[in-house]
CSV table of N, CA and C and ligand atoms in Angstrom, one decimal:
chain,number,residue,atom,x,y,z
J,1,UNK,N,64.5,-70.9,-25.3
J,1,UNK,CA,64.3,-70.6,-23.9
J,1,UNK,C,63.2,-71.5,-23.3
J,2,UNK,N,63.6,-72.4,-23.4
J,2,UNK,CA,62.5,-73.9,-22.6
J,2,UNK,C,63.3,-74.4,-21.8
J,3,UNK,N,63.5,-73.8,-20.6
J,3,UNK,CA,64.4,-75.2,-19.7
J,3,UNK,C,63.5,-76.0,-19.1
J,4,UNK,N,62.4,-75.4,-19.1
J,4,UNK,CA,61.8,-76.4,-17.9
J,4,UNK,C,61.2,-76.1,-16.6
J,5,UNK,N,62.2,-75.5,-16.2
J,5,UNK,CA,62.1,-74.9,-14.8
J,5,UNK,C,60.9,-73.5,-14.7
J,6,UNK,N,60.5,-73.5,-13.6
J,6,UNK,CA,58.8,-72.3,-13.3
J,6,UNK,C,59.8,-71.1,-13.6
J,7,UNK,N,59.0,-70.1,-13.6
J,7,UNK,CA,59.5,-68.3,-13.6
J,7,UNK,C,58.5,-68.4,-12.9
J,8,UNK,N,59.1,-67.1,-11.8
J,8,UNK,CA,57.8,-66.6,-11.2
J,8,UNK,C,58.7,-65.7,-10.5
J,9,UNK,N,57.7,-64.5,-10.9
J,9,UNK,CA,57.9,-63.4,-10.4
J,9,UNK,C,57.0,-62.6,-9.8
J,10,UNK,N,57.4,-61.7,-9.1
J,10,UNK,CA,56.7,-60.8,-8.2
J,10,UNK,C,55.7,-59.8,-9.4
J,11,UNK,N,54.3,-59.6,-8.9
J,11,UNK,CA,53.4,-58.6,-10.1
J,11,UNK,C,54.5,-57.3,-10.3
J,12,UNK,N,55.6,-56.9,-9.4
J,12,UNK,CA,55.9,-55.7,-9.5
J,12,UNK,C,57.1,-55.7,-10.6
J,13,UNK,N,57.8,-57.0,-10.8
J,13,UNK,CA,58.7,-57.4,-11.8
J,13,UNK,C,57.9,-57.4,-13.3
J,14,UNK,N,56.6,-58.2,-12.8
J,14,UNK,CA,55.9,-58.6,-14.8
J,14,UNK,C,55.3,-57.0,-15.0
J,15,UNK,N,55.2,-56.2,-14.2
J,15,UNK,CA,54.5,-54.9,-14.0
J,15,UNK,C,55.7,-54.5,-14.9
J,16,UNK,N,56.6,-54.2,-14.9
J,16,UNK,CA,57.7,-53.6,-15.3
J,16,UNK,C,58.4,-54.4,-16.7
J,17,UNK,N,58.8,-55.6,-16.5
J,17,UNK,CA,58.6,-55.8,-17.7
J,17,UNK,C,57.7,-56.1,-19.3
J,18,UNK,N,56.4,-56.3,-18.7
J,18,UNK,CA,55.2,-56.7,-19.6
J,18,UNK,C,54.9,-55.2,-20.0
J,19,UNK,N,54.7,-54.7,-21.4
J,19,UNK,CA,53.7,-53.9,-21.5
J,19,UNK,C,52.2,-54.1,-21.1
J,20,UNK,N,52.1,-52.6,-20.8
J,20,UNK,CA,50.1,-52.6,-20.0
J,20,UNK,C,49.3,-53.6,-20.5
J,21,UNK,N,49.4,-53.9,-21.8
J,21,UNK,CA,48.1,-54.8,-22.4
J,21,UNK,C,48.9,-56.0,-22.2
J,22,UNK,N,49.9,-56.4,-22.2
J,22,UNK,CA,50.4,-57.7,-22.2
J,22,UNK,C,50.2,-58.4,-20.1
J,23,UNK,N,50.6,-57.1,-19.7
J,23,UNK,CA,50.3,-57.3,-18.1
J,23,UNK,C,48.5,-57.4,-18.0
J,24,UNK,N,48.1,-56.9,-18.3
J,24,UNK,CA,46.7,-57.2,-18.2
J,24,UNK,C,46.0,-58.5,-18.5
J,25,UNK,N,46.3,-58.8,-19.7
J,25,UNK,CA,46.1,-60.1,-19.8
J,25,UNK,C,46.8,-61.8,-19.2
J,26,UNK,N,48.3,-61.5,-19.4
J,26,UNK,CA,48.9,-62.5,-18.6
J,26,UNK,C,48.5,-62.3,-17.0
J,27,UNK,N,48.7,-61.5,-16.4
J,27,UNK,CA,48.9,-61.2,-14.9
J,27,UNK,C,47.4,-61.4,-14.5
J,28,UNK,N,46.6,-60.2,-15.3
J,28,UNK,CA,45.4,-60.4,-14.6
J,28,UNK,C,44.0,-61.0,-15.3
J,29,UNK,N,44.5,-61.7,-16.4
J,29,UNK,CA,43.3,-62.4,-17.0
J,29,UNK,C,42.7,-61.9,-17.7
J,30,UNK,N,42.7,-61.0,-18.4
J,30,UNK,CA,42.0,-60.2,-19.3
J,30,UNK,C,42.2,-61.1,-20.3
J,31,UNK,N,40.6,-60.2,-21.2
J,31,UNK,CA,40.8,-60.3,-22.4
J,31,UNK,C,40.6,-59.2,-23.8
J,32,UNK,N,41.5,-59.7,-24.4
J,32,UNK,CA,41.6,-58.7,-25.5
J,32,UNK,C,40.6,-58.4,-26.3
J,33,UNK,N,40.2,-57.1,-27.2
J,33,UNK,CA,38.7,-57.2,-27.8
J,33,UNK,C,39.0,-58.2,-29.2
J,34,UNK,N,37.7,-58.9,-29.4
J,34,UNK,CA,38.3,-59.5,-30.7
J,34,UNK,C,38.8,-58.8,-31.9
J,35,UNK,N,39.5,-59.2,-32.7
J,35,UNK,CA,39.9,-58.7,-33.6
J,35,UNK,C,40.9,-57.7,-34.0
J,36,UNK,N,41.6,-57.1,-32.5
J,36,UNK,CA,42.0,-56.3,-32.4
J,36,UNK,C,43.9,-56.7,-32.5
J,37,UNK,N,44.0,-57.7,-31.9
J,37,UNK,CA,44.9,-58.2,-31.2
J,37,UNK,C,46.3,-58.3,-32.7
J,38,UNK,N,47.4,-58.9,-32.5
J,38,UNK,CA,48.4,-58.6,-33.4
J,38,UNK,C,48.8,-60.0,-34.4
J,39,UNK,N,47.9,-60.9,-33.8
J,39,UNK,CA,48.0,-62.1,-34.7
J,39,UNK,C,46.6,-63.0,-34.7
J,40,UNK,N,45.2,-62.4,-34.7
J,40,UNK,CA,44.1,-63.1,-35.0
J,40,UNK,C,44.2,-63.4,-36.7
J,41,UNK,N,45.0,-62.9,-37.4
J,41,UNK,CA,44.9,-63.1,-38.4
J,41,UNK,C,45.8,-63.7,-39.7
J,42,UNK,N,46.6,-63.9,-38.7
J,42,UNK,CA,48.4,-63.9,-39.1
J,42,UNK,C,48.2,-65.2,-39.8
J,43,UNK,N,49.1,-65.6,-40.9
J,43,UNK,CA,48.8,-67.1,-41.4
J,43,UNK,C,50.6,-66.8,-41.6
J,44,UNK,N,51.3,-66.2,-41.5
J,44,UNK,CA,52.7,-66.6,-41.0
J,44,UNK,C,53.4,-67.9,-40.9
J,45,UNK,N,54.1,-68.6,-41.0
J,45,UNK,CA,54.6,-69.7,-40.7
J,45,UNK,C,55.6,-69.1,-39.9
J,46,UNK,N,55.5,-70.2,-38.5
J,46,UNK,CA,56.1,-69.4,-37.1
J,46,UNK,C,55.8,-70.3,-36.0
J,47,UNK,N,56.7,-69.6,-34.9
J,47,UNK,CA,56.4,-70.6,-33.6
J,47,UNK,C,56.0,-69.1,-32.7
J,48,UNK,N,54.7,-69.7,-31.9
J,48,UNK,CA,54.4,-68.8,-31.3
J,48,UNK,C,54.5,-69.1,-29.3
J,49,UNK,N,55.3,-67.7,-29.4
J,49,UNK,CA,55.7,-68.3,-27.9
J,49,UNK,C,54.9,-67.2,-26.7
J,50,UNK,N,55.0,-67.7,-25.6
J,50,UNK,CA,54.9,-66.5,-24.8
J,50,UNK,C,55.6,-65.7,-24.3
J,51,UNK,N,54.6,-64.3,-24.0
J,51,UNK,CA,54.8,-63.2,-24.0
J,51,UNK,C,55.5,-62.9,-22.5
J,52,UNK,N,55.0,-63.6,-21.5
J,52,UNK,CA,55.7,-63.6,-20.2
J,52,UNK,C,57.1,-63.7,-19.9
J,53,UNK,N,57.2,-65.5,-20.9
J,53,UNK,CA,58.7,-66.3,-20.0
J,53,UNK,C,59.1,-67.0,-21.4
J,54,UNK,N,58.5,-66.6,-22.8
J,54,UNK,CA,59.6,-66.7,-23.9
J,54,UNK,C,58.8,-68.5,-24.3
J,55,UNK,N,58.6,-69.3,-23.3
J,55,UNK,CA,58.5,-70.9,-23.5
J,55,UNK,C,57.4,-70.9,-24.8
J,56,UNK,N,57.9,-71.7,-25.5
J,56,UNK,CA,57.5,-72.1,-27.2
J,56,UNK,C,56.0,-73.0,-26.9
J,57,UNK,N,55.0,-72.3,-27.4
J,57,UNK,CA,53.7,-72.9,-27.1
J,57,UNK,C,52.8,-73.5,-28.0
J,58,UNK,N,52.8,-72.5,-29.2
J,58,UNK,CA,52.3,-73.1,-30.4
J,58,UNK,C,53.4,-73.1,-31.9
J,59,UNK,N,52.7,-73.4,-33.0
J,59,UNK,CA,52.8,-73.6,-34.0
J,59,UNK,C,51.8,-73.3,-34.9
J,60,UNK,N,52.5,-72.3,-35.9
J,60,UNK,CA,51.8,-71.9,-37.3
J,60,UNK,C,51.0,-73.1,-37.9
J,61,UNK,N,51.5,-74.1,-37.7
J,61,UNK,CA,50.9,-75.3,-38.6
J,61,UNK,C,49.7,-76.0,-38.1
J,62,UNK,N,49.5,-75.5,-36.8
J,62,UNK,CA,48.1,-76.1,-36.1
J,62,UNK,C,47.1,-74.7,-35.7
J,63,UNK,N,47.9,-73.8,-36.3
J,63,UNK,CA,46.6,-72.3,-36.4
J,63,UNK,C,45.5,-72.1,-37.6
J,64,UNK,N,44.3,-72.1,-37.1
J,64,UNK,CA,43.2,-72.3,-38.4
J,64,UNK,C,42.6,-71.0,-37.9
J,65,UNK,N,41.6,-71.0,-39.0
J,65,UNK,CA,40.9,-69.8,-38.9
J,65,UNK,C,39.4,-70.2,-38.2
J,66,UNK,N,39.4,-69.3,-37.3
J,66,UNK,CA,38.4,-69.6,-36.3
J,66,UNK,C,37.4,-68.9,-36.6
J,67,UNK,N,37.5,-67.2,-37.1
J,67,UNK,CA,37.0,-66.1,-37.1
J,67,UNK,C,35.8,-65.8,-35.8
J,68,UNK,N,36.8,-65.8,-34.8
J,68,UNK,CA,36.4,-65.2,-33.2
J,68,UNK,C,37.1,-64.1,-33.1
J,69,UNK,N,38.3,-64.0,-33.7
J,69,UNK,CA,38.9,-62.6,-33.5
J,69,UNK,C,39.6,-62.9,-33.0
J,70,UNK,N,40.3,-64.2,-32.2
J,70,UNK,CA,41.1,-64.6,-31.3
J,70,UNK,C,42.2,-65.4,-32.4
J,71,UNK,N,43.9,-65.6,-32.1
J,71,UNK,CA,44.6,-66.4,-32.6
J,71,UNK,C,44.2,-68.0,-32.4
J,72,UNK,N,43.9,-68.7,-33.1
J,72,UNK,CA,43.1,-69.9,-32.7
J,72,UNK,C,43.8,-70.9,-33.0
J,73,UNK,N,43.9,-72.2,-32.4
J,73,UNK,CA,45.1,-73.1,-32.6
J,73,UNK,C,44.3,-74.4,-32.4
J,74,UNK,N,44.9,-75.9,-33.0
J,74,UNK,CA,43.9,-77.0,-32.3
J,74,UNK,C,45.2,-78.1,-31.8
J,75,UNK,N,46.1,-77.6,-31.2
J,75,UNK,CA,46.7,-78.1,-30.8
J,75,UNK,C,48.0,-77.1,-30.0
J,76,UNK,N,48.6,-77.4,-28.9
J,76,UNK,CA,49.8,-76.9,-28.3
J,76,UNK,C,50.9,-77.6,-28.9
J,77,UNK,N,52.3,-77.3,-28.5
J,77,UNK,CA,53.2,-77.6,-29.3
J,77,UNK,C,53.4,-79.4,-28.5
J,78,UNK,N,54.0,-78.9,-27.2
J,78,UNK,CA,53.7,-80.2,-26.4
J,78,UNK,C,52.7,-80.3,-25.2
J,79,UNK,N,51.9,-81.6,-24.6
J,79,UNK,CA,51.2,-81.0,-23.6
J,79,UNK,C,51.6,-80.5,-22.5
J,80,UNK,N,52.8,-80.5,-22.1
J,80,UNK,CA,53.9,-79.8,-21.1
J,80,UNK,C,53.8,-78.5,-20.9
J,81,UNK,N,53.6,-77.9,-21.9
J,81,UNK,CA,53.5,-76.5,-22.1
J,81,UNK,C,52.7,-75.7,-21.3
J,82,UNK,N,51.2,-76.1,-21.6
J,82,UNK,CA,50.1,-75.4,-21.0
J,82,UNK,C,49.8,-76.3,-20.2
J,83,UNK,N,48.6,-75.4,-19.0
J,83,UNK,CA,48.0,-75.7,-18.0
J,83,UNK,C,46.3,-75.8,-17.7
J,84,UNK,N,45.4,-76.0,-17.7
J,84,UNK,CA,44.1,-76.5,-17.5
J,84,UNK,C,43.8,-75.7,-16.0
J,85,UNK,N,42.8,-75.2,-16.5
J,85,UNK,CA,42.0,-74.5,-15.0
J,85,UNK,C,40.5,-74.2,-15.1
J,86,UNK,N,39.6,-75.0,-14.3
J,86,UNK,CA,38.1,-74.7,-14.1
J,86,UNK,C,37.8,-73.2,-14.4
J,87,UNK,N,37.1,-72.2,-15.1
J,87,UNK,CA,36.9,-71.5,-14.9
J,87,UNK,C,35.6,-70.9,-14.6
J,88,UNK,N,34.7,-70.2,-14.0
J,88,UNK,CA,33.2,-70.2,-13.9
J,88,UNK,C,33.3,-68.7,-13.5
J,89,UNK,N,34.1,-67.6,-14.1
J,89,UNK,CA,33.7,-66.4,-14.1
J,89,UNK,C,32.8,-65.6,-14.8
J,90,UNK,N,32.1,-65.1,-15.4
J,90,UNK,CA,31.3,-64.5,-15.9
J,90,UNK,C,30.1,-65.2,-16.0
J,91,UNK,N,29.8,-65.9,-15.3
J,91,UNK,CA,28.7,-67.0,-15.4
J,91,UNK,C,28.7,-68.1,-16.3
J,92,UNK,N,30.3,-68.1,-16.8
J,92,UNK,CA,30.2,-69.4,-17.7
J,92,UNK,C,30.9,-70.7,-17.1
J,93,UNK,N,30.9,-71.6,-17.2
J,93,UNK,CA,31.8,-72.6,-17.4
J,93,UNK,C,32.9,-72.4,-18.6
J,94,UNK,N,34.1,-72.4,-18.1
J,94,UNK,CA,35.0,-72.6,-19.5
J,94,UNK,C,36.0,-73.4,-18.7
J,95,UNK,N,37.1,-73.7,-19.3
J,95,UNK,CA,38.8,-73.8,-18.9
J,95,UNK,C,39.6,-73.1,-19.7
J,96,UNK,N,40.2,-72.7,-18.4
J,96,UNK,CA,41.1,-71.5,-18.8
J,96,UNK,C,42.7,-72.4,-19.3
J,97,UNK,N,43.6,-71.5,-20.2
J,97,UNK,CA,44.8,-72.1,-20.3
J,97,UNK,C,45.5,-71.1,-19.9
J,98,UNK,N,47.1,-71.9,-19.5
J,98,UNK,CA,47.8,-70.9,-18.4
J,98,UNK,C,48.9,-71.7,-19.3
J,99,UNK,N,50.2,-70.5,-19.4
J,99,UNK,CA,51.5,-71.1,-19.3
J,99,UNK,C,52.2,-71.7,-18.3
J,100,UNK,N,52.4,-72.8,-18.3
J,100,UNK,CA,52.9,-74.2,-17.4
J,100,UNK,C,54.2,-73.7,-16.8
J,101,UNK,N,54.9,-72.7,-17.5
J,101,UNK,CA,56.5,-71.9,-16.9
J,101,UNK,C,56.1,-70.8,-16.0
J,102,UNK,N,55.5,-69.6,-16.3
J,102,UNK,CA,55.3,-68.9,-15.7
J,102,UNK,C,54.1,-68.3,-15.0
J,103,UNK,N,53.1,-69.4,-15.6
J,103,UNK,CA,51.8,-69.3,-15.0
J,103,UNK,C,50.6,-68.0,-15.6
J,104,UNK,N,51.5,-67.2,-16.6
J,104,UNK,CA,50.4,-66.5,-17.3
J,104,UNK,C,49.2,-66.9,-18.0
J,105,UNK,N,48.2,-66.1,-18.0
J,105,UNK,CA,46.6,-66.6,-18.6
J,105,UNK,C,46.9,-66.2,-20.3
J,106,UNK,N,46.7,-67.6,-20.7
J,106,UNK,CA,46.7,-67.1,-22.6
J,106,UNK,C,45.5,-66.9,-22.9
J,107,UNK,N,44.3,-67.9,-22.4
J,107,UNK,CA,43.1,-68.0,-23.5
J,107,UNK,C,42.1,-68.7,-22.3
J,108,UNK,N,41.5,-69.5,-23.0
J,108,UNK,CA,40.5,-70.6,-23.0
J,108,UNK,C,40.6,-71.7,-24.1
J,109,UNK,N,40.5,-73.0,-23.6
J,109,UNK,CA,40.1,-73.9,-24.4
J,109,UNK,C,38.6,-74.5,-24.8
J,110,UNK,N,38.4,-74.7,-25.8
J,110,UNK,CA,36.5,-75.1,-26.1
J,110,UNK,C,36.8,-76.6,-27.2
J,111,UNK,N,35.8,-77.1,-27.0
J,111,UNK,CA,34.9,-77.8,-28.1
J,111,UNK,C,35.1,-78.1,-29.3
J,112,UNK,N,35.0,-77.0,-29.7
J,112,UNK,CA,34.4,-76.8,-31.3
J,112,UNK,C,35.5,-76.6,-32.4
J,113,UNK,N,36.7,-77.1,-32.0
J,113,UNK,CA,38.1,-76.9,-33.2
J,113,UNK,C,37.7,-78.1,-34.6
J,114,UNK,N,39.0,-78.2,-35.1
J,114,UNK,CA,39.1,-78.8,-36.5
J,114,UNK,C,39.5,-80.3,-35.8
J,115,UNK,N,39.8,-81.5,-36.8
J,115,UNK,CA,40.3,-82.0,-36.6
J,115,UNK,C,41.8,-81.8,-37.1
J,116,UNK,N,42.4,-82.5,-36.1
J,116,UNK,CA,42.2,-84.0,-35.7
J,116,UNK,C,42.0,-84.0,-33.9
J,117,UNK,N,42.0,-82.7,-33.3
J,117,UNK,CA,42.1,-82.7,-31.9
J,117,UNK,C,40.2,-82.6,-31.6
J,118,UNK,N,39.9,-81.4,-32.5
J,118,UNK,CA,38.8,-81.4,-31.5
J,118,UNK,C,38.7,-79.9,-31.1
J,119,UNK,N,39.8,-79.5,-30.6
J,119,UNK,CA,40.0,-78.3,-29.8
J,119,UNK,C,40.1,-77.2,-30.6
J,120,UNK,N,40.2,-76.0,-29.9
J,120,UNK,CA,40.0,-74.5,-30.2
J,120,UNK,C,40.8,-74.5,-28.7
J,121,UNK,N,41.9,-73.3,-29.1
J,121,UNK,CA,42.7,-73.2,-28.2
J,121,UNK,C,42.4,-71.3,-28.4
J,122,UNK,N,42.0,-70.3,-27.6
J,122,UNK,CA,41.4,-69.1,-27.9
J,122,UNK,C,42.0,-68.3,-27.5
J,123,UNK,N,43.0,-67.7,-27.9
J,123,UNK,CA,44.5,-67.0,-27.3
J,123,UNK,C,44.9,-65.8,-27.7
J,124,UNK,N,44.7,-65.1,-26.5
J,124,UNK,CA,44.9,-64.0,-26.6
J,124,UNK,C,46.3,-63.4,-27.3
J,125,UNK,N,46.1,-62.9,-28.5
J,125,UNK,CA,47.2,-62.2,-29.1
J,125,UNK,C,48.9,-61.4,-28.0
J,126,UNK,N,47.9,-60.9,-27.4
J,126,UNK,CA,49.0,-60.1,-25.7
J,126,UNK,C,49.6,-60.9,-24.9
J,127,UNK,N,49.4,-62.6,-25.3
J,127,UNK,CA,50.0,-63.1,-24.7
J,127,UNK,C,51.1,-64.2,-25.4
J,128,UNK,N,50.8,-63.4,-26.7
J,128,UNK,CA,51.7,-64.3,-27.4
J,128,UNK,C,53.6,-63.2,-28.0
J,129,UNK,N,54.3,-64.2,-28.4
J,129,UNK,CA,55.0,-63.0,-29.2
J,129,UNK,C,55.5,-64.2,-30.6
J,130,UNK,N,55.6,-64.0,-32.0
J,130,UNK,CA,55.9,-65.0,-32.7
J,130,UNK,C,57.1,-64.9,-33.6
J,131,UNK,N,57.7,-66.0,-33.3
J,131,UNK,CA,59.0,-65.9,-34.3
J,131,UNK,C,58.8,-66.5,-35.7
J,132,UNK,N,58.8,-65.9,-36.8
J,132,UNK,CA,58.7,-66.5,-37.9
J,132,UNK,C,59.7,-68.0,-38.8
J,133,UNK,N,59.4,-68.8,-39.6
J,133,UNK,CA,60.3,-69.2,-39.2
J,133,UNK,C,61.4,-69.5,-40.3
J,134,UNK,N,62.2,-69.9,-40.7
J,134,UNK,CA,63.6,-69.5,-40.9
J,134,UNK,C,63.3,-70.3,-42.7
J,135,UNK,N,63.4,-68.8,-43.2
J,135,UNK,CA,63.4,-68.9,-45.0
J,135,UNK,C,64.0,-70.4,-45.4
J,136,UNK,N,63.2,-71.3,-45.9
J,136,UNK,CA,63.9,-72.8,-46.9
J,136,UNK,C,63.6,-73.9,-45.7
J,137,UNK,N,63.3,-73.7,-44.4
J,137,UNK,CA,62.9,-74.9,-43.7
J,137,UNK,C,61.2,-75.6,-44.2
J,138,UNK,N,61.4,-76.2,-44.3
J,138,UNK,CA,60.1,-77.2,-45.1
J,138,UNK,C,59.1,-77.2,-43.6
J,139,UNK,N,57.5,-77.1,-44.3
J,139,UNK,CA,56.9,-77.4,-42.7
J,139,UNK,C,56.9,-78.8,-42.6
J,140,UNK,N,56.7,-79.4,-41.0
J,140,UNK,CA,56.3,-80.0,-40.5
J,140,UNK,C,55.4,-81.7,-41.2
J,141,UNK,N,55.3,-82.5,-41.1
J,141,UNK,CA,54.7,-83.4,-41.7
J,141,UNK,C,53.7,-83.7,-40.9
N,1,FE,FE1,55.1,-68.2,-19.8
């Protein structure tokens, strides 16, 4: 489910389809407590997509352990995907990451990841949902 094309829908449609925690955080920016979430911990081999509009965002093979409590990634699947936004709420400077299809809030991006990027991609569990991936496929090179 990648065509390409935006989703966007009315709050009263993701209201209805999103469960409460998953609306809260895609819709209205929240964030989840650390550690809480359904894959800060997951070492799964998987593609992890969003929770809003389905579009394929990460990969099991660029998720490291961060130990923030957050699903942590150092790379998106393509840069098409996500979206880049100034953030300066809570008195911090951050940038926020948004799904590029449907414009849901996943995380924050920072600094301080692994190589070879650099990044830490800080993603909220509620906004992910992951497909594991298919018994005898070899990962990635
Ligand atoms: Fe989306």
């Amino acid at each position: 489910m990648s065509t390409g094309e935006k989703v966007a829908k009315s709050e009263e449609e993701w209201k209805k389809e999103l469960s409460p925690e998953q609306y809260q955080v895609l819709r209205e920016k929240g964030t989840e407590r650390p550690f809480t979430g359904k894959y800060w911990d997951s070492k799964e081999r998987g593609t992890y997509s969003c929770a809003g509009c389905g579009q394929e965002l990460f990969e099991s093979d660029t998720k490291f352990e961060s130990f923030c409590g957050w699903p942590s990634f150092w790379d998106a699947i393509d840069k098409t995907k996500v979206a880049y936004h100034e953030d300066n709420s809570l008195g911090m400077r951050r940038v926020e990451v948004t799904c590029s299809r449907c414009g849901g809030h996943l995380g924050h991006i920072f600094d301080d990841g692994p190589r070879p990027t650099g990044k830490r991609f800080c993603i909220n569990s509620a906004s992910l949902t992951f497909k594991p991936a298919e018994a005898g496929s070899s990962p990635k090179p």
